[in-house]
């Protein structure tokens, strides 16, 4: 038996005591009760109360009306923010996402009845420490089953986000879907389509923290959610690969995502890394097997609009697309130092650790012994470390001279010639890092400028419009 009152943090108990002093009841409810019963770390301690939002605001000095329209006040304690929500009952839903009206009640059972899953619909009375579990959530926790409260078809038709929450909970809580709940999700795709892209992204992000996010993505695929949200992934299913792979493209993406470290964006990259394969697959008579030429470039082209649509930040999108673009690493021990330096320039020094992690997961997800591939990645890592110890110049910004030095030396104004000369200088430095020294670079620049096409050589006349040259 859990001694709930001893288990609830002191400051949260303090909120309940203050409510009781005002003559109101309160219960801890939802995710915190579920997580304690599952033996998982608790995220937020949420309280349900018989007090109305205005009463809550009056009782606490530090109270923020964060969601007052749904009855939620955030009480700031010494240690945390506690969401205190007035008991709410059933309502109608016409937009497929939000209740039409907020209906405050004084009955905890009615409040639990409007919650999504039985395991999320358990409360603990903060006066007595007794559990309120009218939908047998404890039984479902014991058998690790995710079951909708009440009639599944109705619950998912009310709010399409619950479909995705179900998929996420199956992965993060490692439970299975009750069959009626599963078919309720399948029937609610019209409502699911109304969920905003931001909410979908937030659920994907939370899903990626599971041990095996593939469990959620399988539900998304079979239920039709992916069809709505990311149809680009569907051709991977059933797309057989070649002798290097035991799984089809979909199965490999799932295995790779599960094998990747629990870094959300790295896992999204793993999910998408081979999304270009179905489009690039061709049969080679020479090898009597499939080839996937250029799939990483095609994949990057497909991944970018997916991530824009799902409102990933620009930084996250750039990182993921770059990982998809460069995940095919062809390094072998015969590569020269200059070839390794050119590769670092192409992928960017800041992406190296990500790429090692993705390539390792890629190898782990093939269904064959990954050790030879792991060794190759370690070989690349060592080669990269060696060349990086010798040179830090992998972009024109790292050169020992800059554009203004070139303009001074050649007595020319800014223009496209500068970029061309700096790029050409970087090429010489990638070949031979010892050339990254200002006098040597200026020598090299003289030869490069002399070889520029004649129109590049024309000095700029003041006032002349040269925008067409860019
Ligand atoms: P986590 O915090 O790990 O995402 P959680 O279950 O605490 O999980 P919250 O979004 O914090 O999820 O919601 C708190 C509680 O509110 C849930 O446990 C559930 O009882 C209820 N709830 C949340 N979203 C919905 C919804 N879309 N439909 C019905 N009930 C919901
Ligand atoms: Mg929560």
PDB file of N, CA and C and ligand atoms in Angstrom, residues 29-32 34-35 43-46 83 165 168 206, ligand 2:
ATOM      1  N   UNK A  29      -3.922  14.135  -9.020  1.00  0.00           N
ATOM      2  CA  UNK A  29      -4.652  13.453 -10.087  1.00  0.00           C
ATOM      3  C   UNK A  29      -3.824  13.384 -11.372  1.00  0.00           C
ATOM      4  N   UNK A  30      -4.135  12.386 -12.192  1.00  0.00           N
ATOM      5  CA  UNK A  30      -3.560  12.321 -13.542  1.00  0.00           C
ATOM      6  C   UNK A  30      -2.179  11.694 -13.558  1.00  0.00           C
ATOM      7  N   UNK A  31      -1.281  12.324 -14.332  1.00  0.00           N
ATOM      8  CA  UNK A  31       0.041  11.752 -14.603  1.00  0.00           C
ATOM      9  C   UNK A  31       0.841  11.409 -13.347  1.00  0.00           C
ATOM     10  N   UNK A  32       0.726  12.231 -12.277  1.00  0.00           N
ATOM     11  CA  UNK A  32       1.563  11.968 -11.094  1.00  0.00           C
ATOM     12  C   UNK A  32       1.128  10.681 -10.386  1.00  0.00           C
ATOM     13  N   UNK A  34      -0.478   8.156 -11.748  1.00  0.00           N
ATOM     14  CA  UNK A  34      -0.107   7.069 -12.671  1.00  0.00           C
ATOM     15  C   UNK A  34       1.386   6.734 -12.554  1.00  0.00           C
ATOM     16  N   UNK A  35       2.226   7.774 -12.558  1.00  0.00           N
ATOM     17  CA  UNK A  35       3.667   7.520 -12.558  1.00  0.00           C
ATOM     18  C   UNK A  35       4.128   6.885 -11.245  1.00  0.00           C
ATOM     19  N   UNK A  43       6.672  13.669 -13.089  1.00  0.00           N
ATOM     20  CA  UNK A  43       6.965  14.969 -13.702  1.00  0.00           C
ATOM     21  C   UNK A  43       6.297  16.082 -12.914  1.00  0.00           C
ATOM     22  N   UNK A  44       5.025  16.283 -13.172  1.00  0.00           N
ATOM     23  CA  UNK A  44       4.302  17.368 -12.497  1.00  0.00           C
ATOM     24  C   UNK A  44       3.307  16.810 -11.493  1.00  0.00           C
ATOM     25  N   UNK A  45       3.188  17.518 -10.354  1.00  0.00           N
ATOM     26  CA  UNK A  45       2.146  17.180  -9.378  1.00  0.00           C
ATOM     27  C   UNK A  45       0.975  18.107  -9.658  1.00  0.00           C
ATOM     28  N   UNK A  46      -0.124  17.533 -10.162  1.00  0.00           N
ATOM     29  CA  UNK A  46      -1.305  18.340 -10.491  1.00  0.00           C
ATOM     30  C   UNK A  46      -2.393  18.093  -9.454  1.00  0.00           C
ATOM     31  N   UNK A  83      -0.165  22.955 -10.822  1.00  0.00           N
ATOM     32  CA  UNK A  83      -1.408  23.319 -11.517  1.00  0.00           C
ATOM     33  C   UNK A  83      -2.596  22.878 -10.676  1.00  0.00           C
ATOM     34  N   UNK A 165      -1.772  10.856 -28.206  1.00  0.00           N
ATOM     35  CA  UNK A 165      -1.365  10.598 -26.816  1.00  0.00           C
ATOM     36  C   UNK A 165      -1.346   9.096 -26.550  1.00  0.00           C
ATOM     37  N   UNK A 168       1.748   7.683 -27.985  1.00  0.00           N
ATOM     38  CA  UNK A 168       2.895   8.094 -27.170  1.00  0.00           C
ATOM     39  C   UNK A 168       2.964   7.297 -25.860  1.00  0.00           C
ATOM     40  N   UNK A 206       7.902  14.125 -27.299  1.00  0.00           N
ATOM     41  CA  UNK A 206       7.771  13.317 -26.083  1.00  0.00           C
ATOM     42  C   UNK A 206       7.945  11.833 -26.389  1.00  0.00           C
TER      43      UNK A 206
HETATM   44 MG1  LIG B   2       1.599  15.966 -16.809  1.00  0.00          MG
END
